[in-house]
């Protein structure tokens, strides 16, 4: 696979996840637990793609929302929480915001 093909696949995937977030928000009841789980997953996927694409600001925004929705779920997935907090810690560290990064590493 060529580099430009990989970037196009990432862009296409990202657009799908962003559209998914929009559809979930517009069609489902945000007060419903199952909607929180769907939003957590969609924000997580988009955030990780932004991270891969080195868009730190968007990655932090989407992963922060994924973290919020994941925490709201009554059956918090500890593996998912660890993955999100680790990614957020690394993103803040990459911006040399070490105090903010430490909050995620110690949570």
mmCIF file with all atom_site columns, C-alpha atoms in Angstrom:
data_model
loop_
_atom_site.group_PDB
_atom_site.id
_atom_site.type_symbol
_atom_site.label_atom_id
_atom_site.label_alt_id
_atom_site.label_comp_id
_atom_site.label_asym_id
_atom_site.label_entity_id
_atom_site.label_seq_id
_atom_site.pdbx_PDB_ins_code
_atom_site.Cartn_x
_atom_site.Cartn_y
_atom_site.Cartn_z
_atom_site.occupancy
_atom_site.B_iso_or_equiv
_atom_site.pdbx_formal_charge
_atom_site.auth_seq_id
_atom_site.auth_comp_id
_atom_site.auth_asym_id
_atom_site.auth_atom_id
_atom_site.pdbx_PDB_model_num
ATOM 1   C CA . UNK A 1 1   ? 0.000   0.000  0.000  1.00 0.00 ? 1   UNK A CA 1
ATOM 2   C CA . UNK A 1 2   ? 1.298   3.403  -0.940 1.00 0.00 ? 2   UNK A CA 1
ATOM 3   C CA . UNK A 1 3   ? 1.501   6.275  1.540  1.00 0.00 ? 3   UNK A CA 1
ATOM 4   C CA . UNK A 1 4   ? -1.187  8.344  -0.222 1.00 0.00 ? 4   UNK A CA 1
ATOM 5   C CA . UNK A 1 5   ? -3.578  5.369  -0.242 1.00 0.00 ? 5   UNK A CA 1
ATOM 6   C CA . UNK A 1 6   ? -3.099  4.947  3.511  1.00 0.00 ? 6   UNK A CA 1
ATOM 7   C CA . UNK A 1 7   ? -3.853  8.639  4.120  1.00 0.00 ? 7   UNK A CA 1
ATOM 8   C CA . UNK A 1 8   ? -6.986  8.426  1.972  1.00 0.00 ? 8   UNK A CA 1
ATOM 9   C CA . UNK A 1 9   ? -8.193  5.422  3.958  1.00 0.00 ? 9   UNK A CA 1
ATOM 10  C CA . UNK A 1 10  ? -7.590  7.278  7.226  1.00 0.00 ? 10  UNK A CA 1
ATOM 11  C CA . UNK A 1 11  ? -9.456  10.322 5.928  1.00 0.00 ? 11  UNK A CA 1
ATOM 12  C CA . UNK A 1 12  ? -12.368 8.192  4.737  1.00 0.00 ? 12  UNK A CA 1
ATOM 13  C CA . UNK A 1 13  ? -12.527 6.329  8.046  1.00 0.00 ? 13  UNK A CA 1
ATOM 14  C CA . UNK A 1 14  ? -12.416 9.567  9.990  1.00 0.00 ? 14  UNK A CA 1
ATOM 15  C CA . UNK A 1 15  ? -15.260 11.044 7.950  1.00 0.00 ? 15  UNK A CA 1
ATOM 16  C CA . UNK A 1 16  ? -17.329 7.934  8.685  1.00 0.00 ? 16  UNK A CA 1
ATOM 17  C CA . UNK A 1 17  ? -16.741 8.209  12.438 1.00 0.00 ? 17  UNK A CA 1
ATOM 18  C CA . UNK A 1 18  ? -17.528 11.931 12.474 1.00 0.00 ? 18  UNK A CA 1
ATOM 19  C CA . UNK A 1 19  ? -20.729 11.238 10.524 1.00 0.00 ? 19  UNK A CA 1
ATOM 20  C CA . UNK A 1 20  ? -21.557 8.445  12.960 1.00 0.00 ? 20  UNK A CA 1
ATOM 21  C CA . UNK A 1 21  ? -21.296 10.902 15.858 1.00 0.00 ? 21  UNK A CA 1
ATOM 22  C CA . UNK A 1 22  ? -23.651 13.288 14.068 1.00 0.00 ? 22  UNK A CA 1
ATOM 23  C CA . UNK A 1 23  ? -26.189 10.580 13.322 1.00 0.00 ? 23  UNK A CA 1
ATOM 24  C CA . UNK A 1 24  ? -26.128 9.246  16.891 1.00 0.00 ? 24  UNK A CA 1
ATOM 25  C CA . UNK A 1 25  ? -26.555 12.735 18.337 1.00 0.00 ? 25  UNK A CA 1
ATOM 26  C CA . UNK A 1 26  ? -29.410 13.627 15.988 1.00 0.00 ? 26  UNK A CA 1
ATOM 27  C CA . UNK A 1 27  ? -31.367 10.380 16.054 1.00 0.00 ? 27  UNK A CA 1
ATOM 28  C CA . UNK A 1 28  ? -30.956 8.924  19.541 1.00 0.00 ? 28  UNK A CA 1
ATOM 29  C CA . UNK A 1 29  ? -31.852 10.069 23.036 1.00 0.00 ? 29  UNK A CA 1
ATOM 30  C CA . UNK A 1 30  ? -28.675 11.376 24.678 1.00 0.00 ? 30  UNK A CA 1
ATOM 31  C CA . UNK A 1 31  ? -30.134 10.629 28.104 1.00 0.00 ? 31  UNK A CA 1
ATOM 32  C CA . UNK A 1 32  ? -30.172 6.904  27.264 1.00 0.00 ? 32  UNK A CA 1
ATOM 33  C CA . UNK A 1 33  ? -27.339 4.688  28.499 1.00 0.00 ? 33  UNK A CA 1
ATOM 34  C CA . UNK A 1 34  ? -27.028 2.819  25.180 1.00 0.00 ? 34  UNK A CA 1
ATOM 35  C CA . UNK A 1 35  ? -26.550 6.142  23.390 1.00 0.00 ? 35  UNK A CA 1
ATOM 36  C CA . UNK A 1 36  ? -23.687 6.995  25.761 1.00 0.00 ? 36  UNK A CA 1
ATOM 37  C CA . UNK A 1 37  ? -21.957 3.729  24.856 1.00 0.00 ? 37  UNK A CA 1
ATOM 38  C CA . UNK A 1 38  ? -22.384 4.409  21.120 1.00 0.00 ? 38  UNK A CA 1
ATOM 39  C CA . UNK A 1 39  ? -21.081 7.965  21.487 1.00 0.00 ? 39  UNK A CA 1
ATOM 40  C CA . UNK A 1 40  ? -18.148 6.799  23.625 1.00 0.00 ? 40  UNK A CA 1
ATOM 41  C CA . UNK A 1 41  ? -17.153 4.305  20.936 1.00 0.00 ? 41  UNK A CA 1
ATOM 42  C CA . UNK A 1 42  ? -17.539 6.766  18.065 1.00 0.00 ? 42  UNK A CA 1
ATOM 43  C CA . UNK A 1 43  ? -15.593 9.531  19.834 1.00 0.00 ? 43  UNK A CA 1
ATOM 44  C CA . UNK A 1 44  ? -12.893 7.003  20.793 1.00 0.00 ? 44  UNK A CA 1
ATOM 45  C CA . UNK A 1 45  ? -12.456 5.779  17.211 1.00 0.00 ? 45  UNK A CA 1
ATOM 46  C CA . UNK A 1 46  ? -12.347 9.313  15.812 1.00 0.00 ? 46  UNK A CA 1
ATOM 47  C CA . UNK A 1 47  ? -9.946  10.453 18.541 1.00 0.00 ? 47  UNK A CA 1
ATOM 48  C CA . UNK A 1 48  ? -7.536  7.603  17.905 1.00 0.00 ? 48  UNK A CA 1
ATOM 49  C CA . UNK A 1 49  ? -7.575  8.329  14.169 1.00 0.00 ? 49  UNK A CA 1
ATOM 50  C CA . UNK A 1 50  ? -6.863  12.001 14.828 1.00 0.00 ? 50  UNK A CA 1
ATOM 51  C CA . UNK A 1 51  ? -3.984  10.863 17.046 1.00 0.00 ? 51  UNK A CA 1
ATOM 52  C CA . UNK A 1 52  ? -2.578  8.665  14.258 1.00 0.00 ? 52  UNK A CA 1
ATOM 53  C CA . UNK A 1 53  ? -2.910  11.614 11.869 1.00 0.00 ? 53  UNK A CA 1
ATOM 54  C CA . UNK A 1 54  ? -1.032  13.877 14.337 1.00 0.00 ? 54  UNK A CA 1
ATOM 55  C CA . UNK A 1 55  ? -3.962  16.249 14.797 1.00 0.00 ? 55  UNK A CA 1
ATOM 56  C CA . UNK A 1 56  ? -3.379  16.688 18.520 1.00 0.00 ? 56  UNK A CA 1
ATOM 57  C CA . UNK A 1 57  ? -6.122  19.259 19.143 1.00 0.00 ? 57  UNK A CA 1
ATOM 58  C CA . UNK A 1 58  ? -8.881  17.166 17.546 1.00 0.00 ? 58  UNK A CA 1
ATOM 59  C CA . UNK A 1 59  ? -7.549  13.985 19.157 1.00 0.00 ? 59  UNK A CA 1
ATOM 60  C CA . UNK A 1 60  ? -7.700  15.573 22.608 1.00 0.00 ? 60  UNK A CA 1
ATOM 61  C CA . UNK A 1 61  ? -11.185 16.956 21.975 1.00 0.00 ? 61  UNK A CA 1
ATOM 62  C CA . UNK A 1 62  ? -12.606 13.626 20.790 1.00 0.00 ? 62  UNK A CA 1
ATOM 63  C CA . UNK A 1 63  ? -10.813 11.456 23.347 1.00 0.00 ? 63  UNK A CA 1
ATOM 64  C CA . UNK A 1 64  ? -11.933 13.771 26.156 1.00 0.00 ? 64  UNK A CA 1
ATOM 65  C CA . UNK A 1 65  ? -15.536 13.319 25.037 1.00 0.00 ? 65  UNK A CA 1
ATOM 66  C CA . UNK A 1 66  ? -14.993 9.555  24.788 1.00 0.00 ? 66  UNK A CA 1
ATOM 67  C CA . UNK A 1 67  ? -13.669 9.593  28.344 1.00 0.00 ? 67  UNK A CA 1
ATOM 68  C CA . UNK A 1 68  ? -16.684 11.558 29.607 1.00 0.00 ? 68  UNK A CA 1
ATOM 69  C CA . UNK A 1 69  ? -19.193 9.225  27.953 1.00 0.00 ? 69  UNK A CA 1
ATOM 70  C CA . UNK A 1 70  ? -17.297 6.107  29.040 1.00 0.00 ? 70  UNK A CA 1
ATOM 71  C CA . UNK A 1 71  ? -17.325 7.304  32.660 1.00 0.00 ? 71  UNK A CA 1
ATOM 72  C CA . UNK A 1 72  ? -21.096 7.847  32.448 1.00 0.00 ? 72  UNK A CA 1
ATOM 73  C CA . UNK A 1 73  ? -21.688 4.211  31.526 1.00 0.00 ? 73  UNK A CA 1
ATOM 74  C CA . UNK A 1 74  ? -22.584 2.067  34.507 1.00 0.00 ? 74  UNK A CA 1
ATOM 75  C CA . UNK A 1 75  ? -20.394 -0.796 33.275 1.00 0.00 ? 75  UNK A CA 1
ATOM 76  C CA . UNK A 1 76  ? -17.255 1.270  32.767 1.00 0.00 ? 76  UNK A CA 1
ATOM 77  C CA . UNK A 1 77  ? -14.812 -0.625 30.613 1.00 0.00 ? 77  UNK A CA 1
ATOM 78  C CA . UNK A 1 78  ? -11.557 -0.396 32.597 1.00 0.00 ? 78  UNK A CA 1
ATOM 79  C CA . UNK A 1 79  ? -9.461  -1.356 29.572 1.00 0.00 ? 79  UNK A CA 1
ATOM 80  C CA . UNK A 1 80  ? -11.081 1.368  27.461 1.00 0.00 ? 80  UNK A CA 1
ATOM 81  C CA . UNK A 1 81  ? -10.629 3.916  30.274 1.00 0.00 ? 81  UNK A CA 1
ATOM 82  C CA . UNK A 1 82  ? -6.948  3.012  30.538 1.00 0.00 ? 82  UNK A CA 1
ATOM 83  C CA . UNK A 1 83  ? -6.486  3.305  26.778 1.00 0.00 ? 83  UNK A CA 1
ATOM 84  C CA . UNK A 1 84  ? -8.178  6.702  26.644 1.00 0.00 ? 84  UNK A CA 1
ATOM 85  C CA . UNK A 1 85  ? -6.353  8.168  29.644 1.00 0.00 ? 85  UNK A CA 1
ATOM 86  C CA . UNK A 1 86  ? -3.013  6.869  28.374 1.00 0.00 ? 86  UNK A CA 1
ATOM 87  C CA . UNK A 1 87  ? -3.619  8.404  24.930 1.00 0.00 ? 87  UNK A CA 1
ATOM 88  C CA . UNK A 1 88  ? -4.650  11.734 26.483 1.00 0.00 ? 88  UNK A CA 1
ATOM 89  C CA . UNK A 1 89  ? -1.564  11.714 28.704 1.00 0.00 ? 89  UNK A CA 1
ATOM 90  C CA . UNK A 1 90  ? 0.690   11.118 25.702 1.00 0.00 ? 90  UNK A CA 1
ATOM 91  C CA . UNK A 1 91  ? -1.029  13.839 23.684 1.00 0.00 ? 91  UNK A CA 1
ATOM 92  C CA . UNK A 1 92  ? -0.611  16.426 26.437 1.00 0.00 ? 92  UNK A CA 1
ATOM 93  C CA . UNK A 1 93  ? 3.001   15.344 26.950 1.00 0.00 ? 93  UNK A CA 1
ATOM 94  C CA . UNK A 1 94  ? 3.634   15.797 23.208 1.00 0.00 ? 94  UNK A CA 1
ATOM 95  C CA . UNK A 1 95  ? 2.545   19.433 23.649 1.00 0.00 ? 95  UNK A CA 1
ATOM 96  C CA . UNK A 1 96  ? 4.858   19.668 26.674 1.00 0.00 ? 96  UNK A CA 1
ATOM 97  C CA . UNK A 1 97  ? 1.875   20.217 28.970 1.00 0.00 ? 97  UNK A CA 1
ATOM 98  C CA . UNK A 1 98  ? 3.306   17.884 31.568 1.00 0.00 ? 98  UNK A CA 1
ATOM 99  C CA . UNK A 1 99  ? 1.077   18.902 34.474 1.00 0.00 ? 99  UNK A CA 1
ATOM 100 C CA . UNK A 1 100 ? -2.006  18.140 32.379 1.00 0.00 ? 100 UNK A CA 1
ATOM 101 C CA . UNK A 1 101 ? -0.448  14.899 31.130 1.00 0.00 ? 101 UNK A CA 1
ATOM 102 C CA . UNK A 1 102 ? 0.251   13.787 34.689 1.00 0.00 ? 102 UNK A CA 1
ATOM 103 C CA . UNK A 1 103 ? -3.453  14.078 35.553 1.00 0.00 ? 103 UNK A CA 1
ATOM 104 C CA . UNK A 1 104 ? -4.229  11.356 33.014 1.00 0.00 ? 104 UNK A CA 1
ATOM 105 C CA . UNK A 1 105 ? -1.360  9.107  33.974 1.00 0.00 ? 105 UNK A CA 1
ATOM 106 C CA . UNK A 1 106 ? -2.362  9.161  37.637 1.00 0.00 ? 106 UNK A CA 1
ATOM 107 C CA . UNK A 1 107 ? -6.120  8.748  37.117 1.00 0.00 ? 107 UNK A CA 1
#
